[in-house]
Amino acid sequence: MAAARVHNDCVDDDLPTAVQLLNRLTEQVVSITSHVRDLIKKVQEKAHQTSKGLSFLDLKYHLLLFYLQDVTHLMCVKTDGQSLIDSAAIQRLVTIRTVLEKMRPLDQKLKYQIDKLVRTAVTGSLSANDPLHFRPNPENLVSKFSEHDEEDDDDEEEEDGDKKDSQKEGLTNDRKYRPPKIAPVHYAGDLTEADRQKERADRQKKAALRSSVIQELRQQYSDAPQEIRDRQDFHTDRQIREDQYRKHYEESMMVRLSLSRDQKAKKRRMVGMTTQLGSITHFTDITALTGRQAVDMDSSRPKKKKKMMKKSKKKMFKKRKAERLQSYGAQSMGSQSSSGMSGRGSSGNPDQSEPESNQNSNQRGRRQSDRQTERVTASEEDVDLAQVLAYLLRRGQVRLVHGSGATGLQLVQSVSDSDEDSDGAWEGRLGHRYDPPVDSHPDTQEVDRSEIRTQILLATASSNLKGRHSFTHMLAQREQGRCRGSSFSHGECSRIRSHFLPNFVAHKDTYQQKAFCGVYSDDGNLFLSACQDQNIRLYDTSRGGFMLKRTVKARDVGWSVLDVCFTPDARSVLYSSWSDYIHVCSIDGESETHTALDLNPEERRFCVFSLAASTDGKEILGGANDGCLYVFDREQNKRTLKIDAHEDDVNAVAFADSSSQLLFSGSDDALCKVWDRRTLREDRPQPVGHLAGHRDGITFIHSKGDARYLISNSKDQTIKLWDVRKFSPKEGLAASRLAVTQQNWDYRWQQVPQRALKRHKLTGDTSVMTYRGHGVLHTLIRCRFSPEFSTGQRFIYTGCSTGKIIIYDVLTGCVVSKLAGHDACVRDVSWHPFQDNIISSSWDGAVRLWEHRQSHLLDEESDRPREWIRGIEERTE
């Protein structure tokens, strides 16, 4: 009973509200019924003309009305408790809704016009910014003078020369207004002549970089395979872009654009092969890249003068008639003089001499123009031949020798030593034929005075040593209690470990294709390897092991994965290839998540050769083949910086220290540049300084981690140690640039010429130390500092084209150890951050882990070069 009473109370409370809603619904139904009856009456009386179709708004409103009717009908049926199955209203609702969805694009395009008409109907006037306020007013074209003053007389046009002053003021004597003849002039702003010359040089340089010669050079010296495609010239590309734009405009605006007669003729000309054949026989001017003044071929050609049609049709007809009569008289008089007289003008008739002189002057003018055209054509041919000759000399296909000709020079074809073994060169297996030169007495004057010597001696506890201290002597000192503690210090442990370098292959893994790069994680528990088979392999190296943990299939790979690195937390890996993207793959967990980071480059063929992650993992630094540095922010998920850094490919990038504020970059222009992240601007990129001294392109750079020292590996077969506090002067930049331009050999498949092995320093070389003894051929071979924990960063280790691992002493410059065992060049090496293990990645498809093994553990001098031991003793005394 209580529940029934509560139910009755709820019904009594909601009953008034329900009655009120039903009454309102009844009133709305009555209103809609009256409107529908009025509409039906108008349709029956043919008040709405539909012979030309319904208007858009009428159709839209009628559909909405029908839609509301069907919805109301369904609500009534549902209220009565009836079933909606097989109801015709549902089918009508679906049909009306489909039509309304189809009308939505038209509604969006007509939204502006509809809103404008509704606003005009409501307000009764147009807005102040409405475009109709600026429509042309034809009444302003009506002349303000009388018809008598506006009569045009053809004879008065002959007095144009006497009316120039009045025309400049805009009003002539016949009181007819003529607008002054003002030629449009380009506004150059506040630019000086030097700024304009700089912009002109930049444009010429960009145009030269797009030339066919430079494109072929890029393909030749690039580390990527040759790409064969149907190439088109500039005019064809522009025509294709115009056609695509016209097609997009016609489809979006639903109109058909008509082509003019000139556009049709141009389109017919583009179908032929004239432009393609022209690109074969004509080379773009590339003198802007060599530092000389570019030849402006457009300015050397004779310009056509525009003929101004100032005369009326009647006067031009009279002029042409007089010219025809004059030429006919000249021809007749010339025939008479040639038949009756022996000399020109001997008849003494002045009427004959004048047309003959005019004719001769015209002939002289034609001959002069022909000679000028011939000179221009000859200059073009000379420029083209000079560019072809420079191109062939740079590629090493021809060379100049002393001959017996007029110039004393003779052009002969060069034959490369590696032509017969080109396949082996591309496989990186020609290193055994090249024995890299080693400095028997390296120049250590700069490094002896540098701060890095003190740092290394302190890190290895060698600063206070006097005389010879072997490992057995150190053990005796510890047993006698002469150490500073109960055991060796960290520096003494590092010095002891320096005598037990890796020399034995403990583990090995073999791939079917070339291994390109491999790197340890910061904690040394993981090792990352990338191969040309598009697989990225992750190894577990904890506790001295080497076991394959996971294989990740790389995505969007062009030719090979070129660089890989860990994020600081070792939960993700970064890799790059010939692609517009840097890829991030998470390795934390069972599943893999690939994320593509779009760098949005401008180059059609784009590649990131080197990668580096900041200490916090928020930013990614990359160096690309377009000469630019790219910084990608992972939190914002976009590219934040694009720096036009170098004139050639950027092969290596690195962060200077853990702050990630200083950036290092190395390029094929043989320069290392230092950038400050805090003052870097994309519109005006200015490096902090330049480091010049290499004679050829840089393949890799590695920072010591203290924002002061870095090393660079180069194609000139050297490694250089740099102090970023000692930048190179302008003379050094010029000398390095000149040395690069003189290199005409290809390190990928040719042997190193003797002229490239020069030992003297370039002018302005500010490097602290130079290391020689390894080969840089076939690919971008990498070098690094040894770890600080185990060796005190006393060594520099690098791969070699001979299939070896070369280890240098930083202070002496001597080769400490050579690890041989690979059949092809070693592209990358990585030293364990805490253990005495080195992993090498080679083009023979092998990844090897090296550790120290020796039968006589106390004989630390058995495998050491005597020069290296003697140099250590001299520097520790």
PDB file of N, CA, C and O in Angstrom, residues 143-153 156 163 171-178:
ATOM      1  N   SER A 143      33.171  61.263 -70.763  1.00  0.00           N
ATOM      2  CA  SER A 143      33.998  62.450 -70.913  1.00  0.00           C
ATOM      3  C   SER A 143      33.278  63.675 -70.379  1.00  0.00           C
ATOM      4  O   SER A 143      32.056  63.822 -70.513  1.00  0.00           O
ATOM      5  N   LYS A 144      34.046  64.581 -69.788  1.00  0.00           N
ATOM      6  CA  LYS A 144      33.485  65.817 -69.247  1.00  0.00           C
ATOM      7  C   LYS A 144      33.499  66.949 -70.276  1.00  0.00           C
ATOM      8  O   LYS A 144      33.086  68.059 -69.990  1.00  0.00           O
ATOM      9  N   PHE A 145      34.018  66.695 -71.491  1.00  0.00           N
ATOM     10  CA  PHE A 145      34.086  67.715 -72.530  1.00  0.00           C
ATOM     11  C   PHE A 145      32.947  67.509 -73.522  1.00  0.00           C
ATOM     12  O   PHE A 145      32.234  66.498 -73.505  1.00  0.00           O
ATOM     13  N   SER A 146      32.858  68.439 -74.414  1.00  0.00           N
ATOM     14  CA  SER A 146      31.810  68.358 -75.432  1.00  0.00           C
ATOM     15  C   SER A 146      32.222  67.396 -76.528  1.00  0.00           C
ATOM     16  O   SER A 146      33.386  67.018 -76.651  1.00  0.00           O
ATOM     17  N   GLU A 147      31.235  67.035 -77.330  1.00  0.00           N
ATOM     18  CA  GLU A 147      31.525  66.085 -78.405  1.00  0.00           C
ATOM     19  C   GLU A 147      32.435  66.703 -79.438  1.00  0.00           C
ATOM     20  O   GLU A 147      33.207  66.012 -80.092  1.00  0.00           O
ATOM     21  N   HIS A 148      32.357  68.060 -79.608  1.00  0.00           N
ATOM     22  CA  HIS A 148      33.200  68.713 -80.591  1.00  0.00           C
ATOM     23  C   HIS A 148      34.674  68.630 -80.188  1.00  0.00           C
ATOM     24  O   HIS A 148      35.553  68.498 -81.034  1.00  0.00           O
ATOM     25  N   ASP A 149      34.916  68.741 -78.882  1.00  0.00           N
ATOM     26  CA  ASP A 149      36.298  68.675 -78.419  1.00  0.00           C
ATOM     27  C   ASP A 149      36.857  67.267 -78.465  1.00  0.00           C
ATOM     28  O   ASP A 149      38.061  67.060 -78.447  1.00  0.00           O
ATOM     29  N   GLU A 150      35.993  66.248 -78.503  1.00  0.00           N
ATOM     30  CA  GLU A 150      36.448  64.868 -78.452  1.00  0.00           C
ATOM     31  C   GLU A 150      36.657  64.264 -79.824  1.00  0.00           C
ATOM     32  O   GLU A 150      36.979  63.079 -79.940  1.00  0.00           O
ATOM     33  N   GLU A 151      36.434  65.042 -80.906  1.00  0.00           N
ATOM     34  CA  GLU A 151      36.629  64.496 -82.243  1.00  0.00           C
ATOM     35  C   GLU A 151      38.112  64.256 -82.494  1.00  0.00           C
ATOM     36  O   GLU A 151      38.958  65.063 -82.155  1.00  0.00           O
ATOM     37  N   ASP A 152      38.332  63.115 -83.070  1.00  0.00           N
ATOM     38  CA  ASP A 152      39.728  62.710 -83.314  1.00  0.00           C
ATOM     39  C   ASP A 152      40.079  62.957 -84.773  1.00  0.00           C
ATOM     40  O   ASP A 152      39.344  62.546 -85.662  1.00  0.00           O
ATOM     41  N   ASP A 153      41.159  63.647 -84.972  1.00  0.00           N
ATOM     42  CA  ASP A 153      41.644  63.935 -86.305  1.00  0.00           C
ATOM     43  C   ASP A 153      42.974  63.217 -86.488  1.00  0.00           C
ATOM     44  O   ASP A 153      43.877  63.358 -85.652  1.00  0.00           O
ATOM     45  N   GLU A 156      46.202  65.401 -86.731  1.00  0.00           N
ATOM     46  CA  GLU A 156      46.744  66.015 -85.516  1.00  0.00           C
ATOM     47  C   GLU A 156      47.719  65.092 -84.799  1.00  0.00           C
ATOM     48  O   GLU A 156      48.510  65.539 -83.986  1.00  0.00           O
ATOM     49  N   LYS A 163      54.137  67.903 -78.591  1.00  0.00           N
ATOM     50  CA  LYS A 163      53.225  67.935 -77.446  1.00  0.00           C
ATOM     51  C   LYS A 163      53.732  67.077 -76.289  1.00  0.00           C
ATOM     52  O   LYS A 163      52.966  66.699 -75.422  1.00  0.00           O
ATOM     53  N   LEU A 171      47.562  66.971 -69.834  1.00  0.00           N
ATOM     54  CA  LEU A 171      46.516  67.667 -70.569  1.00  0.00           C
ATOM     55  C   LEU A 171      47.108  68.228 -71.842  1.00  0.00           C
ATOM     56  O   LEU A 171      48.107  68.941 -71.821  1.00  0.00           O
ATOM     57  N   THR A 172      46.519  67.895 -73.007  1.00  0.00           N
ATOM     58  CA  THR A 172      47.007  68.354 -74.293  1.00  0.00           C
ATOM     59  C   THR A 172      46.215  69.580 -74.741  1.00  0.00           C
ATOM     60  O   THR A 172      45.257  70.025 -74.092  1.00  0.00           O
ATOM     61  N   ASN A 173      46.624  70.130 -75.917  1.00  0.00           N
ATOM     62  CA  ASN A 173      45.958  71.329 -76.426  1.00  0.00           C
ATOM     63  C   ASN A 173      44.539  71.050 -76.870  1.00  0.00           C
ATOM     64  O   ASN A 173      43.708  71.962 -76.907  1.00  0.00           O
ATOM     65  N   ASP A 174      44.256  69.797 -77.284  1.00  0.00           N
ATOM     66  CA  ASP A 174      42.894  69.484 -77.692  1.00  0.00           C
ATOM     67  C   ASP A 174      41.998  69.161 -76.510  1.00  0.00           C
ATOM     68  O   ASP A 174      40.888  68.675 -76.687  1.00  0.00           O
ATOM     69  N   ARG A 175      42.510  69.450 -75.272  1.00  0.00           N
ATOM     70  CA  ARG A 175      41.754  69.283 -74.034  1.00  0.00           C
ATOM     71  C   ARG A 175      41.267  67.843 -73.855  1.00  0.00           C
ATOM     72  O   ARG A 175      40.217  67.606 -73.258  1.00  0.00           O
ATOM     73  N   LYS A 176      42.009  66.934 -74.424  1.00  0.00           N
ATOM     74  CA  LYS A 176      41.728  65.517 -74.194  1.00  0.00           C
ATOM     75  C   LYS A 176      42.732  64.980 -73.178  1.00  0.00           C
ATOM     76  O   LYS A 176      43.932  65.156 -73.341  1.00  0.00           O
ATOM     77  N   TYR A 177      42.227  64.347 -72.177  1.00  0.00           N
ATOM     78  CA  TYR A 177      43.092  63.854 -71.114  1.00  0.00           C
ATOM     79  C   TYR A 177      43.793  62.571 -71.555  1.00  0.00           C
ATOM     80  O   TYR A 177      43.162  61.638 -72.045  1.00  0.00           O
ATOM     81  N   ARG A 178      45.109  62.564 -71.386  1.00  0.00           N
ATOM     82  CA  ARG A 178      45.913  61.388 -71.647  1.00  0.00           C
ATOM     83  C   ARG A 178      46.749  61.101 -70.398  1.00  0.00           C
ATOM     84  O   ARG A 178      47.422  61.997 -69.889  1.00  0.00           O
TER      85      ARG A 178
END
